[in-house]
Tab-separated table of C-alpha atoms in Angstrom:
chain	number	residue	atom	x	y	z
A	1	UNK	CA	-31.365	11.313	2.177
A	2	UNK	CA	-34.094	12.680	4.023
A	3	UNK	CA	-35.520	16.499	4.243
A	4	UNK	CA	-34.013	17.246	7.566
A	5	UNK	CA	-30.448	15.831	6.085
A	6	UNK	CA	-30.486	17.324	2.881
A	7	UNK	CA	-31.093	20.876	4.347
A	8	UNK	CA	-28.256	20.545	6.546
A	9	UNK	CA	-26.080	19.256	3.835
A	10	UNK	CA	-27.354	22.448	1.856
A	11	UNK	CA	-27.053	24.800	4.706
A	12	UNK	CA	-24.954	27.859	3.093
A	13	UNK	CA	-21.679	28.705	4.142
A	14	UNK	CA	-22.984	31.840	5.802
A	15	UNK	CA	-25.700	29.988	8.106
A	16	UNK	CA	-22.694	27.657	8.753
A	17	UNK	CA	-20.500	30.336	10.221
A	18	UNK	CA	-23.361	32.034	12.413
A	19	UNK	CA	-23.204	28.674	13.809
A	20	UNK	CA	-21.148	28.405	17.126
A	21	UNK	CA	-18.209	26.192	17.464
A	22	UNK	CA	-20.357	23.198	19.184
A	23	UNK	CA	-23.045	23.273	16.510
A	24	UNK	CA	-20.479	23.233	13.871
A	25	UNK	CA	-19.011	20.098	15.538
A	26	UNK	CA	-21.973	18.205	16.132
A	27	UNK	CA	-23.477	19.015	12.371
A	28	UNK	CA	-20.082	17.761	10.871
A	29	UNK	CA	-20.392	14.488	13.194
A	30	UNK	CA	-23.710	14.023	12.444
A	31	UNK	CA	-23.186	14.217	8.486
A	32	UNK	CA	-19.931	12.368	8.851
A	33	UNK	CA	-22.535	9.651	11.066
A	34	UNK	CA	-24.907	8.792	8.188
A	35	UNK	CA	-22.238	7.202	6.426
A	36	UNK	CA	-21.006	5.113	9.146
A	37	UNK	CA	-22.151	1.655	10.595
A	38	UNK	CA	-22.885	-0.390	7.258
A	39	UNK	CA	-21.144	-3.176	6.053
A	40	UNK	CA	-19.107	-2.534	2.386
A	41	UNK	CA	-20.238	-5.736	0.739
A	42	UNK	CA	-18.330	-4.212	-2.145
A	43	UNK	CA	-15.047	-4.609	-0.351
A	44	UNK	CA	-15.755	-7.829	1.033
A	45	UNK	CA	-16.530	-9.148	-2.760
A	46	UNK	CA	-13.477	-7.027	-3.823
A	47	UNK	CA	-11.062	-8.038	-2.000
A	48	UNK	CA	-11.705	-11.939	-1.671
A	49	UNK	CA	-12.577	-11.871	-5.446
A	50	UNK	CA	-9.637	-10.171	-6.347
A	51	UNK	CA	-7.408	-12.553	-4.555
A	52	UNK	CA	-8.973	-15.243	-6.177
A	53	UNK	CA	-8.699	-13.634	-9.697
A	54	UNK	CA	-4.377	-13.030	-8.683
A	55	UNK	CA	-4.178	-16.650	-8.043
A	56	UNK	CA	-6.292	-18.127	-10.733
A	57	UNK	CA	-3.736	-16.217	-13.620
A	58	UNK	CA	-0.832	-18.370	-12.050
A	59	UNK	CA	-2.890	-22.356	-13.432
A	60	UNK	CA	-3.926	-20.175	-16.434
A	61	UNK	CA	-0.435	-19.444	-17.605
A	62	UNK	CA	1.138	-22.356	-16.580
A	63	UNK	CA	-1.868	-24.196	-18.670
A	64	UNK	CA	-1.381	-21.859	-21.483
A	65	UNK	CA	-4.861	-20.928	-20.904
A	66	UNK	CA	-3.659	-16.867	-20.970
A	67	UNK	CA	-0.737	-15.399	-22.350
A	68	UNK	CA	1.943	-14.576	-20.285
A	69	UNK	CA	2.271	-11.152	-21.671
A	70	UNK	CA	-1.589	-10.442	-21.396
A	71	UNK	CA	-1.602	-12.059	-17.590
A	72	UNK	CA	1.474	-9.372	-16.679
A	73	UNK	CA	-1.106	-6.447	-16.600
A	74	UNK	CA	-3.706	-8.139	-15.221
A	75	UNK	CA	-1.586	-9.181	-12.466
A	76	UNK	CA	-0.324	-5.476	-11.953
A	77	UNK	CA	-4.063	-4.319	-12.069
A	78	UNK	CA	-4.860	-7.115	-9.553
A	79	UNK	CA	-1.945	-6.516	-7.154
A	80	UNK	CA	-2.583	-2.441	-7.383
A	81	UNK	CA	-5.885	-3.316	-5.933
A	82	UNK	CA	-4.901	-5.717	-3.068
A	83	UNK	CA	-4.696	-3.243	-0.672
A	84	UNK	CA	-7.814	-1.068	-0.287
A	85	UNK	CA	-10.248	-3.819	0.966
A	86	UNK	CA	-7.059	-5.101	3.472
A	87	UNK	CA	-7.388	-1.215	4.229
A	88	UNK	CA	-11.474	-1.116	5.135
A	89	UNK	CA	-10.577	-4.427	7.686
A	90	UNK	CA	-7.383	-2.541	9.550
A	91	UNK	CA	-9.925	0.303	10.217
A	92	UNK	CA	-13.097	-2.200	11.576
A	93	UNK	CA	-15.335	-0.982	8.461
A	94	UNK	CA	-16.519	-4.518	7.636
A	95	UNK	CA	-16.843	-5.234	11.564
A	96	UNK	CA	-16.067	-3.895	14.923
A	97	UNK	CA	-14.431	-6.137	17.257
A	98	UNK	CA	-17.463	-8.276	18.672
A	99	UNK	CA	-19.616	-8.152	15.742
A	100	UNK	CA	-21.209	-11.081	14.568
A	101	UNK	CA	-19.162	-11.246	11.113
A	102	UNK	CA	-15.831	-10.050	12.991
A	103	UNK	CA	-14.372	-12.842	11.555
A	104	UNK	CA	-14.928	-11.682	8.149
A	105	UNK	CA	-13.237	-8.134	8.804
A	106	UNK	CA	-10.453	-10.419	9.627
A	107	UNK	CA	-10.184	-12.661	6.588
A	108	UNK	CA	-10.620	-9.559	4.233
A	109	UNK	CA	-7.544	-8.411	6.129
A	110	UNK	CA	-5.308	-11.363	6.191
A	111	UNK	CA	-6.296	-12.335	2.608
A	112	UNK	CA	-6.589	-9.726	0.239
A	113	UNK	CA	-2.917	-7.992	0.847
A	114	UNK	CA	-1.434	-11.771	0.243
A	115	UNK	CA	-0.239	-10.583	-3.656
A	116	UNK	CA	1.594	-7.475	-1.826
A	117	UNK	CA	3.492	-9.903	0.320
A	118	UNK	CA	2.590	-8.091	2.930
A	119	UNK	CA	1.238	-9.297	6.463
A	120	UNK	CA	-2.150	-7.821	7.294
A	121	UNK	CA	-0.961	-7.332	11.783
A	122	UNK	CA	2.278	-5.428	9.998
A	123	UNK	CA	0.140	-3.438	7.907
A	124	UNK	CA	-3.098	-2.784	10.681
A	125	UNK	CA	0.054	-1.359	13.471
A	126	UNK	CA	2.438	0.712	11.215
A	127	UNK	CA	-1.121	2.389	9.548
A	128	UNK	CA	-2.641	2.949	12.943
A	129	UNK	CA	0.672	4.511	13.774
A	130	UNK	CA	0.215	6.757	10.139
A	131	UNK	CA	-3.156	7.873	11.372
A	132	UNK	CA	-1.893	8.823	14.786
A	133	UNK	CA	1.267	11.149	13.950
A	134	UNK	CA	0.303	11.784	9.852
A	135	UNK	CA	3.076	13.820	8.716
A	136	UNK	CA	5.290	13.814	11.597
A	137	UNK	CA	9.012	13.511	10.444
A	138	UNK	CA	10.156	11.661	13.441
A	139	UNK	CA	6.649	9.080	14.038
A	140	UNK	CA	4.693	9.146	10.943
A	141	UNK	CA	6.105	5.575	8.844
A	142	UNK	CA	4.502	6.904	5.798
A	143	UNK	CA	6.445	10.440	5.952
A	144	UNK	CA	9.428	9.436	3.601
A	145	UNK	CA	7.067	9.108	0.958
A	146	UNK	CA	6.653	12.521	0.653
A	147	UNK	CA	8.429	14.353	-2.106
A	148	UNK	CA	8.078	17.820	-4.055
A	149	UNK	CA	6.186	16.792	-6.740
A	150	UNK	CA	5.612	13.760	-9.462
A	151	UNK	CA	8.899	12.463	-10.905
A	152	UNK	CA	10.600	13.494	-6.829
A	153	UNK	CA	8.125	10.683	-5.711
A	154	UNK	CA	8.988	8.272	-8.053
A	155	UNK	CA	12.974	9.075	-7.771
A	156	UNK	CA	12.557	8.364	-4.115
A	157	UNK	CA	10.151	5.440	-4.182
A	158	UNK	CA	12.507	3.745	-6.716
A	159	UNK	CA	15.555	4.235	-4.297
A	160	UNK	CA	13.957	3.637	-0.948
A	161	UNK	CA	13.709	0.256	-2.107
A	162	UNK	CA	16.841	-0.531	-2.944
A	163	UNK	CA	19.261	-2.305	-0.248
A	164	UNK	CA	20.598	0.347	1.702
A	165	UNK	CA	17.427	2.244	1.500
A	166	UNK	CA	15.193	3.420	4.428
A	167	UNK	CA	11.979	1.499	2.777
A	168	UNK	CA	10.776	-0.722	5.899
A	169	UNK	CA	12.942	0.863	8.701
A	170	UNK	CA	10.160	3.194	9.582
A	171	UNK	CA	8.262	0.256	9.583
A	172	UNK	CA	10.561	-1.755	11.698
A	173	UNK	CA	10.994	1.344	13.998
A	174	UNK	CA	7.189	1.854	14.825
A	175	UNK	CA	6.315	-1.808	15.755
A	176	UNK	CA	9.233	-1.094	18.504
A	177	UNK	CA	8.458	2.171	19.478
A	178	UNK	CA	4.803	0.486	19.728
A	179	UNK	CA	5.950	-2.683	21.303
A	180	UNK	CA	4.726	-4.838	18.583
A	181	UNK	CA	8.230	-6.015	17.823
A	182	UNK	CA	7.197	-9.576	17.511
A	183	UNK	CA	4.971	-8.513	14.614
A	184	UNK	CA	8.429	-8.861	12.573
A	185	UNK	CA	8.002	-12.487	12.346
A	186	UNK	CA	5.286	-11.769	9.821
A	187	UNK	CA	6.826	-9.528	7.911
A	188	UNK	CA	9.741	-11.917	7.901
A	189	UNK	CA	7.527	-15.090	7.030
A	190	UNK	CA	5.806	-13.005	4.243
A	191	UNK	CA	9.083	-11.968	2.992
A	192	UNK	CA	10.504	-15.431	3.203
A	193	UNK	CA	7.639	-17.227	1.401
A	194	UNK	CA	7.622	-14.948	-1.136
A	195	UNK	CA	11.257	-14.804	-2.033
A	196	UNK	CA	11.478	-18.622	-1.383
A	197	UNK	CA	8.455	-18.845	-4.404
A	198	UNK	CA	10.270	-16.498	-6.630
A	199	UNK	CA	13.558	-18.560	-6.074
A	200	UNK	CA	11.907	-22.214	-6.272
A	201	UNK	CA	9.684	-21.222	-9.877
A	202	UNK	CA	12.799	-19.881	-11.402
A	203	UNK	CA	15.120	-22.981	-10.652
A	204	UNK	CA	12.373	-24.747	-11.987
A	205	UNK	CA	12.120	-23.389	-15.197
A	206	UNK	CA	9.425	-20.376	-14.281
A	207	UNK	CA	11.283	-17.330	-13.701
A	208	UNK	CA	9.591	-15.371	-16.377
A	209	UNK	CA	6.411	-16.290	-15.072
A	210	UNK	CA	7.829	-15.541	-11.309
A	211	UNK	CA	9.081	-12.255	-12.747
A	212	UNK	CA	6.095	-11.425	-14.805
A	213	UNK	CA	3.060	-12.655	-12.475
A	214	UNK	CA	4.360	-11.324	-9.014
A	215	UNK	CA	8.107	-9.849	-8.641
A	216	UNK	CA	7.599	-6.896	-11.431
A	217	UNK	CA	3.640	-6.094	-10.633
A	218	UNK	CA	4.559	-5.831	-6.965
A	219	UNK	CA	6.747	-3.021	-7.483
A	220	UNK	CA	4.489	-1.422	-9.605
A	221	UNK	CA	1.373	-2.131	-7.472
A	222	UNK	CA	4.024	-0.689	-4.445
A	223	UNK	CA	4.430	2.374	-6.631
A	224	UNK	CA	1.201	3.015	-7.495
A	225	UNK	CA	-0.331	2.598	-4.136
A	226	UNK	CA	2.231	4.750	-2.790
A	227	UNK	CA	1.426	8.099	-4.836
A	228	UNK	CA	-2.297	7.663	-4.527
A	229	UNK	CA	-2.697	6.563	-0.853
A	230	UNK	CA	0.157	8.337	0.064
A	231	UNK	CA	1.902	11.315	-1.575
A	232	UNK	CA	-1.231	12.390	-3.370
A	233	UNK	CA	-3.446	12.938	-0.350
A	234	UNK	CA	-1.140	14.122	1.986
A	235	UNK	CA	1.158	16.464	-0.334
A	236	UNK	CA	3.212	19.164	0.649
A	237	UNK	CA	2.858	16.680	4.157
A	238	UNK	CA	3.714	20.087	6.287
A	239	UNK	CA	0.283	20.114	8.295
A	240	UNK	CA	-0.196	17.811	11.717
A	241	UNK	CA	-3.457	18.694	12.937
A	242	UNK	CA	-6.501	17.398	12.574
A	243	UNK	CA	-7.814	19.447	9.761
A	244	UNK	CA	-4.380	19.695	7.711
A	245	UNK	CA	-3.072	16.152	7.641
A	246	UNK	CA	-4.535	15.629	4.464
A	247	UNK	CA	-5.966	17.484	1.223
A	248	UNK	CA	-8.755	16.703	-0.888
A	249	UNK	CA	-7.944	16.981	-4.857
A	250	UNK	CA	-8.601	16.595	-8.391
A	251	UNK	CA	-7.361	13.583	-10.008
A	252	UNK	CA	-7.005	13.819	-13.921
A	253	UNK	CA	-7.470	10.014	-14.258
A	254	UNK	CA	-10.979	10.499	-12.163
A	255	UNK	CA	-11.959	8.625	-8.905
A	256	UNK	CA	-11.665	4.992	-10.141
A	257	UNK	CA	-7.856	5.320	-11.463
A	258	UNK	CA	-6.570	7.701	-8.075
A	259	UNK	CA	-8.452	4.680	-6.347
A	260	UNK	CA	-11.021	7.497	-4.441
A	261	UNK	CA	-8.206	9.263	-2.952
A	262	UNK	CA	-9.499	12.399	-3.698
A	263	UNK	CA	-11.154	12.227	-0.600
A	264	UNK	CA	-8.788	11.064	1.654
A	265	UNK	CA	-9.030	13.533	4.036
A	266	UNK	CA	-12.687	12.322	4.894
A	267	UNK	CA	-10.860	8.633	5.993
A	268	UNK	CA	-8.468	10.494	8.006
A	269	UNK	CA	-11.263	12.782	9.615
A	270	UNK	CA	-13.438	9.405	9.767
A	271	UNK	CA	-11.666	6.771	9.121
A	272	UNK	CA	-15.112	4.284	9.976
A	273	UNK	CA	-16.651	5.759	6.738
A	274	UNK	CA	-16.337	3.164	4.018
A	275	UNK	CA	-14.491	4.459	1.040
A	276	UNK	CA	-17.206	3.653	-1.212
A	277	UNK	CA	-18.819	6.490	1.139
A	278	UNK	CA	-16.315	9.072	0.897
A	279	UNK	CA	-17.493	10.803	-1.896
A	280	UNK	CA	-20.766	11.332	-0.525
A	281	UNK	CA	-19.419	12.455	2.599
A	282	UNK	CA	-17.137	14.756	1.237
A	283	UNK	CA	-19.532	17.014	-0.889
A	284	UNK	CA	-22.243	16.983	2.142
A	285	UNK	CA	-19.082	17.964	4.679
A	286	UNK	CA	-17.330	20.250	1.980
A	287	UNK	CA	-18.316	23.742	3.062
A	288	UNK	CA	-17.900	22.832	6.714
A	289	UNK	CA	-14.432	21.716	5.669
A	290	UNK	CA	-13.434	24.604	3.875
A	291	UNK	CA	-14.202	26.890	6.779
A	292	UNK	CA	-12.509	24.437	9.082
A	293	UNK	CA	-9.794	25.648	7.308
A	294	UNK	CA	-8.728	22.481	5.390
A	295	UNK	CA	-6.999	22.239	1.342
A	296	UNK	CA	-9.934	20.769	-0.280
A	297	UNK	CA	-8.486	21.365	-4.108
A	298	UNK	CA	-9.661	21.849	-7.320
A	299	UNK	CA	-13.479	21.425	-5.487
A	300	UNK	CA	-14.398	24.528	-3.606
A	301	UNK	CA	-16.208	25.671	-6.153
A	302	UNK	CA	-18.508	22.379	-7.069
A	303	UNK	CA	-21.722	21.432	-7.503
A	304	UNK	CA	-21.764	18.929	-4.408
A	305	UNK	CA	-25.333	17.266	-5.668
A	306	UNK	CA	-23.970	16.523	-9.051
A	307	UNK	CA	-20.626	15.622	-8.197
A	308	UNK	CA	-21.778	13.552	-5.520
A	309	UNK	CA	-23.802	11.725	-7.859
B	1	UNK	CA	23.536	-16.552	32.824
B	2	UNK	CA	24.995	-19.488	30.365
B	3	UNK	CA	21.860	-20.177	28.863
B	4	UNK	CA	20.681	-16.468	28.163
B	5	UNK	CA	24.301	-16.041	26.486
B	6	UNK	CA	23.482	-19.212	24.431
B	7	UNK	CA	20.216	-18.085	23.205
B	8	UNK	CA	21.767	-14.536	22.234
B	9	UNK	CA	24.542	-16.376	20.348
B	10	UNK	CA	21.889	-18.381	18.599
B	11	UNK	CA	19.703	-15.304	17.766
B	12	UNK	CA	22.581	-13.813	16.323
B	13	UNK	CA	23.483	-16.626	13.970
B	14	UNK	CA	20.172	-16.690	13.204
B	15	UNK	CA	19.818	-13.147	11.916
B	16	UNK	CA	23.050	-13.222	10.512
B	17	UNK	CA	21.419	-16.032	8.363
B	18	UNK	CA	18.337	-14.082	7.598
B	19	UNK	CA	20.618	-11.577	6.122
B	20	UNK	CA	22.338	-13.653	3.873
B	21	UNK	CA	19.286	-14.853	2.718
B	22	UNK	CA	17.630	-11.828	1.696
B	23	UNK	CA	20.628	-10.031	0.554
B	24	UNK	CA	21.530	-8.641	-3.414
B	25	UNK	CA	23.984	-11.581	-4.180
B	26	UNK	CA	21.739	-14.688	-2.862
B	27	UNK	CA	18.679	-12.814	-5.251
B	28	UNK	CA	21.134	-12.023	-7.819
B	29	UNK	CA	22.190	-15.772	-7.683
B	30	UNK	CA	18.675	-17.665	-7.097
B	31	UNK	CA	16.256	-15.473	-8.726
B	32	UNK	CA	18.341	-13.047	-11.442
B	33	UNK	CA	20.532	-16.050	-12.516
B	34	UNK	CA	17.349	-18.097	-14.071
B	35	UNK	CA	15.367	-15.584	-15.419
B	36	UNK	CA	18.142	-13.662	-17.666
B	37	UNK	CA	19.038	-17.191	-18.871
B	38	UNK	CA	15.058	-17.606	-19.701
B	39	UNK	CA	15.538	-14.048	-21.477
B	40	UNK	CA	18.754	-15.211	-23.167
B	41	UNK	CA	16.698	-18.308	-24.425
B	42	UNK	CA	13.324	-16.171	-25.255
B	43	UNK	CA	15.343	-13.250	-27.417
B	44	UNK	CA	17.362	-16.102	-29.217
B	45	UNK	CA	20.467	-14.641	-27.725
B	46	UNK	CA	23.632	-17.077	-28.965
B	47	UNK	CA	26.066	-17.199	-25.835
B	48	UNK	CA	29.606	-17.292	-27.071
B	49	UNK	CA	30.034	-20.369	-24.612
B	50	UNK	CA	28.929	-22.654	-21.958
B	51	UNK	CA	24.709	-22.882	-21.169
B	52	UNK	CA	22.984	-19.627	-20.781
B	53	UNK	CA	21.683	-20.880	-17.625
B	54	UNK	CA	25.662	-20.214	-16.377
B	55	UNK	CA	25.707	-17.002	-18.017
B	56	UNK	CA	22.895	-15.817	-16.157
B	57	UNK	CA	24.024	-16.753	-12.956
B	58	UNK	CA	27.333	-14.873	-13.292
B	59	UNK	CA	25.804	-11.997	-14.795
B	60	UNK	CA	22.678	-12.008	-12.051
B	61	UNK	CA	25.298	-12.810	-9.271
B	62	UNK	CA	27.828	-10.087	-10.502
B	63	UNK	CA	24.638	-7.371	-10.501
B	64	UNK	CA	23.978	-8.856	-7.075
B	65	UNK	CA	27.276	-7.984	-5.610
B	66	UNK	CA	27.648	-4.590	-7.053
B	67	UNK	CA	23.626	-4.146	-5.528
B	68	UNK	CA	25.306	-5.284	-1.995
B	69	UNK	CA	28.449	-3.060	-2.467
B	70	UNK	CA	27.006	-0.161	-3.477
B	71	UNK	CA	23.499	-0.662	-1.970
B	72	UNK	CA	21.750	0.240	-4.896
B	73	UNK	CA	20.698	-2.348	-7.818
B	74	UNK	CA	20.534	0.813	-10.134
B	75	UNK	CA	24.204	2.096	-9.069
B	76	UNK	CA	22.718	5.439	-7.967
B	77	UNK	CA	22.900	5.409	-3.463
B	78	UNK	CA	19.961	5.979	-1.636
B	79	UNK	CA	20.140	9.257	0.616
């Protein structure tokens, strides 16, 4: 960071208020700018190498290479971290649209949700659709996550996904309302192959490794994902503008476990900043933040040059 | 007129079919069925009669109805 950076980043919170409203905005977009416009090799390695690691536990059990019982937390490890890298792609952070590695942005995307079942087009709408109406009742897909607290968000993850539950109707009902209907072929093609696999390895003698490998770590992975890209960040979910969407907060399992979801609300503020990058940015944009208004948890009162390191 | 009728009637079918395919009883049947006879087998359970294979597919296809009656696999509705 250089001198002229670091000062702003240090400026107190009194110099910050003298400031007017435009130098306020252009000091948080500059900050929020140095973290932009670089490629996260990390996510890129991530998320192809984590795909390959999912699929290379399947030859390994069925080899007897691995126990089954030691590949079922793997796989629920592997599967909980499909998503982010899928995640960096539906928000152009590995390349814009007419980049020379564009195409990579777009194989991160397709490939790394594949253990999720989920189609990357399905995913990239419904999320733009999150970012644009984030905790709206009526247009946000993501708001029947929200609950009152811990074992509420579990109850209703559990029974959203049952049969008669509401689980991909928001889904369903923002690829209408955004005339991307035809984007339910995916989802339906994902779905099918990936019931079709369950149903073909356990008629074949494999359900336990159907059940074990992919049926029960998806539903984990779903619930996991859920409460730390979801419910976690965006709890109590009452707030619709810019600076109240989300929260910042203190996860007791640290930044690794909560998958760096503490700082959510710099994605939603910026969702170009890698989230390898997030943590940085959110202890240099922190007092800005806090005088925007915004929940930023447990860290008001940190040191932002030690916590950011 | 004919034709656009046709092609709704074979939509229909079509979804109809999708339906079936992904509902409780067919996953109750086709994926349930198997792997509770491959848990009957692993915990050394001794079925009273008949392979465990058919015990697993009537229970997994009797948990799959009461999943498609009730719309719940764990008996408690979703609001």
């Amino acid at each position: 960071m250089g001198e002229t950076s670091m000062n702003e980043a240090i400026m107190s919170k009194d110099a910050l208020q003298a400031l007017s409203p435009e130098a306020l905005d252009a000091l948080e977009r500059k900050i929020a700018g140095r973290h932009m416009h670089r490629i996260p090799w990390g996510a890129v390695a991530w998320g192809l190498g984590n795909l390959i690691f999912w699929l290379s536990l399947w030859p390994l059990v069925f080899l007897d290479y691995l126990s089954l019982w030691l590949a079922f937390p793997l796989a629920t490890l592997s599967i909980s971290l499909s998503y982010l890298p899928s995640h960096e792609a539906q928000h152009s952070i590995i390349a814009r649209e007419g980049h020379r590695l564009r195409w990579l942005n777009e194989l991160v995307g397709h490939l790394s949700p594949i253990p999720l079942a989920q189609p990357y087009r399905v995913l990239k709408a419904t999320h733009m659709e999150h970012h644009a109406h984030s905790n709206d009742p009526e247009l946000d897909p993501d708001y029947a996550v929200h609950a009152k607290d811990d074992w509420a968000f579990l109850k209703n993850s559990i029974l959203r996904r049952q049969p008669a539950g509401p689980a991909q109707k928001a889904y369903g009902d923002a690829l209408v309302r955004t005339h991307q209907e035809h984007l339910m072929i995916d989802a339906l093609i994902f779905n099918a192959v990936f019931t079709g696999t369950l149903f073909a390895l356990a008629w074949t003698g494999h359900a336990l490794e159907a059940a074990l490998l992919w049926w029960l770590p998806k539903h984990l992975a779903q619930t996991y994902i859920q409460y730390y890209l979801s419910w976690a960040p965006h709890h109590p979910g009452i707030r619709q503008e810019r600076y109240g969407q989300t929260r910042a907060f203190k996860s007791q399992l640290g930044n690794l476990i909560s998958m760096g979801m503490q700082f959510h609300i710099i994605h939603h503020l910026y969702p170009r900043i890698p989230l390898s990058s997030t943590p940085a940015a959110f202890h240099e944009l922190k007092d800005i933040l806090e005088l925007r208004g915004c929940d930023i948890g447990g860290w008001a009162d940190s040191d932002h040059k030690s916590e950011a390191a | 007129m004919m034709t656009s009728i046709n092609l709704m009637a074979i939509s229909m079918n079509i979804l109809k079919l999708i339906g079936v395919l992904f509902s409780p009883v067919v996953f109750g049947l086709a994926f349930l069925g198997p792997l509770l006879s491959e848990i009957i087998l692993l915990l050394n359970v001794t079925v009273p009669v008949g392979d465990p294979l058919i015990w697993g597919v009537v229970i997994g296809g009797i948990l799959g109805g009461i999943a498609q009656w009730r719309g719940s696999w764990i008996w408690v509705k979703p609001v």
